[in-house]
Amino acid sequence: MKNIKIKYLLSIVSMALLVLGVFSSCSDDSSDSGSGTLTITSVAKAEEGDLVPVTQGDPKNYYIIRGSGFTTVEKIYFNDFDTYFNPVLVTDTEIFVLIDEKTPYADASNKLKVVTKLGTIVYDFVISPPSPTFGSFNPINATEGDVITIYGNYFLDPIVKVGTETVPVISSTLTEIKVKLPAGSDKKYISVTNISGTATSAYAVGTAIYDDVAYYGFTFPAWNNHTYESAGSEQGLIHIKKKMEAWGNIQGDWSWYDQIADYSGIRVAIRADNPGALKFCFNGNWDDKTSPLLTIGTTWTTFVIPWSALGNADHVQNITFQNMSKNAAGDGVENTFYIDNIGFVLK
């Protein structure tokens, strides 16, 4: 028997059982030495339906290698990574194998190698990286001709788009990409694609109020006694740190910005040393009944505050945060807060 055709597979378990059964039925048809000809004709993913030959494979998935001369197989390598296989799931013409999740995919040989007592055969086969992850990009408020840095992971041979326009990659590693923004980038999202999938930025170009630096005059004056930290930012490279006494605050400078017709509200990322609460004081409104109260945890959380929660604001004049953390008795307590990625949310 030279081929295995699998239809209507219900699960990978049933696939393995089926392969075991078919291979057992073939055992009387072939000798220990096999056909004598070592060749790989195709590789197919083990999934429901007909086996369709593929040229790339995903780690943690099962594949069937087809060819001949496999009876005496000793080693299987994907990108020179020694891959475990079960000898029970090998016949002269098929090998059922799982691509290990540790298989390298970057700067690799892109080869499948099967070693048998008859010899070794090498076959062109690409190991796909995971789909890219998009962490952040900086600066958000870059303009035409500015170079931005995209942070994330699995950026193998990346294709970058700003909106629908593909832009040349200046440089890239697996975790960083540099590109130059084209004309018309404002309020466009950025996407990164590799052979496995696409990831898109959570925020659009030009939507920052604070992104490593403050825009439109909405700074936090030095008399707040806050600091800037460069490790572990939610967006970009720098975030704000402020130790606030009970009912203390960090007050923003006063300014005026009313070009907000394209936006539905404001976003901000916050975490704290201890679980607590911050009041989002907008445009000088310190009224407890109307100012949004944000419940803060110890990991970054991005809050989206719609204009409707801010009195249907038609402009931004001031942003201030007040510590509302309390102990079990209801008394105000000191807490340290980290604030990042203040910006607008597109409609």
Short mmCIF file of C-alpha atoms in Angstrom, two decimals:
data_model
loop_
_atom_site.label_atom_id
_atom_site.label_comp_id
_atom_site.label_asym_id
_atom_site.label_seq_id
_atom_site.Cartn_x
_atom_site.Cartn_y
_atom_site.Cartn_z
CA MET A 1 0.00 0.00 0.00
CA LYS A 2 1.52 3.35 -1.09
CA ASN A 3 -0.93 6.02 0.08
CA ILE A 4 -3.06 6.93 3.07
CA LYS A 5 -6.25 8.91 2.40
CA ILE A 6 -8.12 10.19 5.43
CA LYS A 7 -11.60 11.69 5.29
CA TYR A 8 -13.98 12.99 7.89
CA LEU A 9 -11.45 12.95 10.72
CA LEU A 10 -13.12 13.77 14.04
CA SER A 11 -10.00 14.40 16.14
CA ILE A 12 -6.25 13.94 16.19
CA VAL A 13 -6.79 10.94 18.45
CA SER A 14 -8.91 9.21 15.87
CA MET A 15 -6.28 10.13 13.29
CA ALA A 16 -3.57 8.40 15.29
CA LEU A 17 -5.72 5.34 15.83
CA LEU A 18 -6.55 5.17 12.16
CA VAL A 19 -2.92 5.50 11.18
CA LEU A 20 -1.97 2.76 13.62
CA GLY A 21 -4.62 0.48 12.15
CA VAL A 22 -3.64 1.17 8.56
CA PHE A 23 0.05 0.76 9.29
CA SER A 24 -0.63 -2.56 11.02
CA SER A 25 -2.53 -3.78 7.97
CA CYS A 26 0.44 -2.83 5.81
CA SER A 27 3.01 -4.67 7.88
CA ASP A 28 2.62 -7.92 5.98
CA ASP A 29 3.05 -6.18 2.64
CA SER A 30 6.57 -4.86 3.19
CA SER A 31 9.87 -6.34 4.29
CA ASP A 32 12.14 -4.95 6.98
CA SER A 33 14.33 -3.40 4.32
CA GLY A 34 11.43 -1.56 2.65
CA SER A 35 11.34 -0.65 -1.01
CA GLY A 36 15.05 0.11 -1.24
CA THR A 37 14.39 3.58 -2.76
CA LEU A 38 14.61 6.51 -0.36
CA THR A 39 12.48 9.46 -1.43
CA ILE A 40 10.09 12.09 -0.04
CA THR A 41 7.23 12.91 -2.36
CA SER A 42 5.14 15.19 -0.14
CA VAL A 43 4.29 16.39 3.36
CA ALA A 44 0.68 16.91 4.41
CA LYS A 45 -0.96 18.17 7.57
CA ALA A 46 -2.87 15.46 9.40
CA GLU A 47 -6.35 16.90 9.38
CA GLU A 48 -9.89 16.12 8.32
CA GLY A 49 -10.40 15.55 4.60
CA ASP A 50 -7.99 14.60 1.86
CA LEU A 51 -4.32 14.97 2.66
CA VAL A 52 -3.20 18.12 0.85
CA PRO A 53 0.56 18.57 0.25
CA VAL A 54 2.04 21.63 1.97
CA THR A 55 5.42 23.35 1.87
CA GLN A 56 5.33 24.78 5.39
CA GLY A 57 4.33 23.42 8.77
CA ASP A 58 3.19 24.73 12.13
CA PRO A 59 4.81 23.57 15.38
CA LYS A 60 2.58 21.52 17.71
CA ASN A 61 0.73 20.01 14.73
CA TYR A 62 0.91 16.52 13.24
CA TYR A 63 2.10 15.87 9.69
CA ILE A 64 2.38 12.86 7.41
CA ILE A 65 5.57 12.53 5.39
CA ARG A 66 5.00 10.49 2.23
CA GLY A 67 7.54 8.74 0.07
CA SER A 68 9.37 5.42 0.24
CA GLY A 69 12.23 3.72 2.01
CA PHE A 70 11.17 4.81 5.48
CA THR A 71 11.17 1.40 7.17
CA THR A 72 14.61 1.85 8.70
CA VAL A 73 14.21 5.51 9.69
CA GLU A 74 16.53 6.51 12.52
CA LYS A 75 16.25 10.30 12.80
CA ILE A 76 13.95 13.10 11.62
CA TYR A 77 15.05 16.73 11.62
CA PHE A 78 13.04 19.88 10.95
CA ASN A 79 15.42 22.82 10.54
CA ASP A 80 18.17 20.61 12.00
CA PHE A 81 16.13 20.11 15.17
CA ASP A 82 16.13 16.47 16.25
CA THR A 83 12.41 15.62 16.25
CA TYR A 84 10.94 12.75 18.22
CA PHE A 85 8.87 10.20 16.31
CA ASN A 86 7.13 6.99 17.30
CA PRO A 87 8.58 4.05 15.31
CA VAL A 88 5.17 2.38 15.50
CA LEU A 89 3.82 5.19 13.30
CA VAL A 90 6.25 4.52 10.46
CA THR A 91 5.83 2.34 7.38
CA ASP A 92 7.87 2.11 4.23
CA THR A 93 5.78 4.87 2.62
CA GLU A 94 4.51 7.11 5.46
CA ILE A 95 5.74 8.74 8.66
CA PHE A 96 3.29 10.25 11.16
CA VAL A 97 5.15 12.92 13.17
CA LEU A 98 4.52 15.89 15.46
CA ILE A 99 6.55 19.06 14.77
CA ASP A 100 8.01 20.02 18.13
CA GLU A 101 7.08 23.48 19.46
CA LYS A 102 10.80 24.13 20.10
CA THR A 103 11.66 23.77 16.43
CA PRO A 104 13.56 26.89 15.29
CA TYR A 105 12.01 29.00 12.54
CA ALA A 106 14.31 32.02 12.21
CA ASP A 107 17.68 31.90 10.43
CA ALA A 108 17.00 28.24 9.77
CA SER A 109 17.77 25.80 6.95
CA ASN A 110 14.10 25.41 5.90
CA LYS A 111 14.77 21.73 5.38
CA LEU A 112 13.21 18.45 6.47
CA LYS A 113 15.79 15.70 6.81
CA VAL A 114 15.00 11.99 7.18
CA VAL A 115 17.89 9.72 8.15
CA THR A 116 17.55 5.96 7.54
CA LYS A 117 19.88 2.99 7.34
CA LEU A 118 19.59 3.33 3.57
CA GLY A 119 20.83 6.92 3.65
CA THR A 120 19.62 10.47 4.19
CA ILE A 121 17.19 12.54 2.17
CA VAL A 122 16.62 16.30 2.46
CA TYR A 123 13.38 18.03 1.45
CA ASP A 124 12.50 21.73 1.23
CA PHE A 125 10.12 22.54 4.07
CA VAL A 126 9.53 25.78 6.00
CA ILE A 127 8.61 25.92 9.69
CA SER A 128 6.12 28.71 10.26
CA PRO A 129 6.63 31.12 13.13
CA PRO A 130 3.69 31.86 15.42
CA SER A 131 1.41 34.62 14.21
CA PRO A 132 2.92 38.01 15.05
CA THR A 133 2.02 39.85 18.23
CA PHE A 134 1.76 43.64 18.18
CA GLY A 135 2.83 45.18 21.46
CA SER A 136 3.08 48.89 20.69
CA PHE A 137 4.64 51.45 18.39
CA ASN A 138 6.43 54.68 19.09
CA PRO A 139 5.96 57.56 18.64
CA ILE A 140 2.21 57.34 18.12
CA ASN A 141 2.00 60.95 16.96
CA ALA A 142 4.59 60.52 14.21
CA THR A 143 3.96 62.33 10.92
CA GLU A 144 4.88 61.80 7.28
CA GLY A 145 8.57 60.94 6.91
CA ASP A 146 9.08 60.11 10.61
CA VAL A 147 10.58 56.74 11.49
CA ILE A 148 8.58 54.70 14.00
CA THR A 149 9.57 51.58 15.90
CA ILE A 150 7.10 48.71 16.21
CA TYR A 151 7.48 46.41 19.22
CA GLY A 152 6.14 42.87 19.43
CA ASN A 153 7.25 39.36 18.54
CA TYR A 154 7.57 36.83 15.72
CA PHE A 155 8.42 39.49 13.14
CA LEU A 156 9.94 37.03 10.66
CA ASP A 157 10.18 38.53 7.16
CA PRO A 158 7.48 41.06 8.12
CA ILE A 159 5.15 42.96 5.81
CA VAL A 160 4.04 46.26 7.34
CA LYS A 161 0.98 48.24 6.34
CA VAL A 162 -0.22 51.66 7.46
CA GLY A 163 -3.92 51.46 6.80
CA THR A 164 -4.01 49.64 3.47
CA GLU A 165 -0.65 50.91 2.21
CA THR A 166 2.37 48.61 2.36
CA VAL A 167 5.47 50.46 3.52
CA PRO A 168 9.14 49.44 3.13
CA VAL A 169 10.82 47.94 6.18
CA ILE A 170 13.97 49.87 7.11
CA SER A 171 15.19 47.23 9.56
CA SER A 172 13.71 44.39 11.56
CA THR A 173 14.44 41.78 14.18
CA LEU A 174 12.06 39.21 15.61
CA THR A 175 10.87 41.79 18.16
CA GLU A 176 11.33 45.24 16.54
CA ILE A 177 10.62 46.83 13.16
CA LYS A 178 11.48 50.29 11.89
CA VAL A 179 9.50 51.89 9.09
CA LYS A 180 9.02 55.42 7.74
CA LEU A 181 5.47 56.75 7.78
CA PRO A 182 4.00 57.63 4.39
CA ALA A 183 1.70 60.55 3.63
CA GLY A 184 -1.84 60.13 4.90
CA SER A 185 -0.91 58.02 7.94
CA ASP A 186 -2.86 60.08 10.47
CA LYS A 187 -5.59 58.11 12.22
CA LYS A 188 -4.56 54.89 10.45
CA TYR A 189 -3.85 51.59 12.19
CA ILE A 190 -0.60 49.71 11.60
CA SER A 191 -0.44 45.99 10.85
CA VAL A 192 2.38 43.45 10.69
CA THR A 193 2.06 40.22 8.69
CA ASN A 194 4.26 37.15 8.57
CA ILE A 195 3.58 33.85 6.81
CA SER A 196 1.38 32.73 9.71
CA GLY A 197 -0.93 35.69 10.21
CA THR A 198 -1.44 39.39 10.87
CA ALA A 199 -1.44 41.56 14.00
CA THR A 200 -2.78 45.11 14.12
CA SER A 201 -1.99 47.98 16.47
CA ALA A 202 -4.53 48.69 19.18
CA TYR A 203 -4.13 52.42 18.59
CA ALA A 204 -4.07 54.58 15.49
CA VAL A 205 -1.36 56.98 14.37
CA GLY A 206 -1.78 60.49 15.75
CA THR A 207 -4.06 59.63 18.67
CA ALA A 208 -1.70 60.22 21.61
CA ILE A 209 -2.10 62.77 24.39
CA TYR A 210 0.86 61.30 26.31
CA ASP A 211 3.19 58.81 24.60
CA ASP A 212 6.68 59.13 26.14
CA VAL A 213 6.11 62.88 25.76
CA ALA A 214 3.01 65.02 26.19
CA TYR A 215 1.12 66.65 23.31
CA TYR A 216 -1.14 69.69 22.96
CA GLY A 217 0.22 71.19 26.18
CA PHE A 218 -1.17 68.46 28.43
CA THR A 219 1.96 67.95 30.51
CA PHE A 220 2.28 67.06 34.18
CA PRO A 221 4.30 69.88 35.83
CA ALA A 222 7.42 68.96 37.80
CA TRP A 223 5.88 70.21 41.07
CA ASN A 224 3.80 67.00 41.07
CA ASN A 225 7.02 65.26 42.17
CA HIS A 226 6.41 62.41 39.76
CA THR A 227 9.13 60.47 37.93
CA TYR A 228 9.51 58.79 34.56
CA GLU A 229 10.42 55.12 34.21
CA SER A 230 11.73 53.31 31.16
CA ALA A 231 11.19 49.66 32.09
CA GLY A 232 7.92 47.83 31.53
CA SER A 233 5.94 50.57 29.84
CA GLU A 234 2.54 49.64 28.45
CA GLN A 235 3.12 51.69 25.29
CA GLY A 236 6.37 53.04 23.92
CA LEU A 237 9.41 53.38 26.16
CA ILE A 238 8.55 55.70 29.07
CA HIS A 239 5.71 55.94 31.57
CA ILE A 240 4.82 58.10 34.57
CA LYS A 241 5.24 57.01 38.19
CA LYS A 242 3.65 58.88 41.09
CA LYS A 243 3.53 57.96 44.77
CA MET A 244 0.32 59.52 46.07
CA GLU A 245 -0.61 59.99 49.68
CA ALA A 246 -4.23 59.36 50.67
CA TRP A 247 -6.41 61.57 48.48
CA GLY A 248 -3.28 62.86 46.73
CA ASN A 249 -3.13 63.46 43.00
CA ILE A 250 -1.12 64.19 39.90
CA GLN A 251 -2.39 67.33 38.19
CA GLY A 252 -2.02 68.07 34.51
CA ASP A 253 -1.27 71.44 32.99
CA TRP A 254 -4.15 73.44 31.58
CA SER A 255 -4.43 73.74 27.82
CA TRP A 256 -7.13 73.58 25.16
CA TYR A 257 -7.74 71.10 22.35
CA ASP A 258 -11.02 70.79 20.50
CA GLN A 259 -10.19 68.79 17.36
CA ILE A 260 -11.99 65.75 18.73
CA ALA A 261 -14.80 65.14 16.22
CA ASP A 262 -13.23 61.83 15.06
CA TYR A 263 -12.94 60.48 18.60
CA SER A 264 -15.35 58.72 20.93
CA GLY A 265 -13.45 59.29 24.16
CA ILE A 266 -10.13 58.97 25.98
CA ARG A 267 -7.99 55.96 26.82
CA VAL A 268 -5.39 55.59 29.56
CA ALA A 269 -3.31 52.64 30.83
CA ILE A 270 -2.73 52.41 34.59
CA ARG A 271 -1.36 49.99 37.15
CA ALA A 272 -0.48 50.32 40.84
CA ASP A 273 1.75 48.76 43.47
CA ASN A 274 -1.39 47.74 45.35
CA PRO A 275 -4.99 47.38 44.20
CA GLY A 276 -6.70 50.71 44.52
CA ALA A 277 -8.67 53.39 42.74
CA LEU A 278 -8.09 56.62 40.84
CA LYS A 279 -10.57 59.35 40.07
CA PHE A 280 -10.31 60.59 36.50
CA CYS A 281 -10.77 64.33 36.85
CA PHE A 282 -11.55 65.86 33.49
CA ASN A 283 -11.46 69.54 32.60
CA GLY A 284 -11.32 70.53 36.26
CA ASN A 285 -14.41 68.56 37.26
CA TRP A 286 -13.67 67.22 40.76
CA ASP A 287 -17.27 66.31 41.57
CA ASP A 288 -17.28 62.78 43.04
CA LYS A 289 -20.71 62.14 41.52
CA THR A 290 -19.64 62.70 37.93
CA SER A 291 -15.91 62.01 37.70
CA PRO A 292 -15.20 58.40 36.58
CA LEU A 293 -13.69 56.19 39.29
CA LEU A 294 -11.19 53.69 37.89
CA THR A 295 -10.50 50.44 39.74
CA ILE A 296 -6.76 49.85 39.46
CA GLY A 297 -4.92 46.52 39.68
CA THR A 298 -1.26 45.61 39.79
CA THR A 299 -0.96 44.90 36.04
CA TRP A 300 -1.54 47.29 33.17
CA THR A 301 -5.18 47.88 32.34
CA THR A 302 -6.31 50.17 29.55
CA PHE A 303 -9.43 52.14 30.41
CA VAL A 304 -11.62 53.61 27.68
CA ILE A 305 -13.71 56.52 28.92
CA PRO A 306 -16.39 57.75 26.49
CA TRP A 307 -17.31 61.41 26.18
CA SER A 308 -20.72 60.53 27.62
CA ALA A 309 -19.01 59.72 30.93
CA LEU A 310 -17.28 63.08 30.82
CA GLY A 311 -20.30 65.31 30.36
CA ASN A 312 -20.34 64.97 26.55
CA ALA A 313 -17.19 67.04 26.37
CA ASP A 314 -16.49 69.03 23.24
CA HIS A 315 -12.87 69.77 24.13
CA VAL A 316 -9.99 68.69 26.35
CA GLN A 317 -8.67 71.28 28.78
CA ASN A 318 -7.14 69.36 31.67
CA ILE A 319 -6.54 65.76 32.84
CA THR A 320 -5.84 65.03 36.50
CA PHE A 321 -5.81 61.80 38.56
CA GLN A 322 -6.66 61.59 42.26
CA ASN A 323 -5.84 58.66 44.55
CA MET A 324 -9.06 57.19 45.96
CA SER A 325 -7.52 53.99 47.40
CA LYS A 326 -8.96 52.88 50.73
CA ASN A 327 -8.28 50.24 53.36
CA ALA A 328 -10.86 47.82 54.79
CA ALA A 329 -12.01 50.45 57.25
CA GLY A 330 -12.69 52.89 54.43
CA ASP A 331 -9.77 55.17 55.24
CA GLY A 332 -7.70 56.64 52.44
CA VAL A 333 -4.29 55.01 51.95
CA GLU A 334 -1.07 55.82 50.13
CA ASN A 335 -0.46 54.07 46.82
CA THR A 336 1.97 54.27 43.92
CA PHE A 337 0.49 54.51 40.45
CA TYR A 338 1.97 54.08 36.98
CA ILE A 339 0.30 55.93 34.10
CA ASP A 340 0.90 55.48 30.39
CA ASN A 341 -0.62 55.76 26.93
CA ILE A 342 -3.08 58.58 27.45
CA GLY A 343 -4.78 59.16 24.15
CA PHE A 344 -7.93 59.45 22.05
CA VAL A 345 -10.12 56.57 20.90
CA LEU A 346 -11.25 56.64 17.28
CA LYS A 347 -14.96 56.32 16.60
#
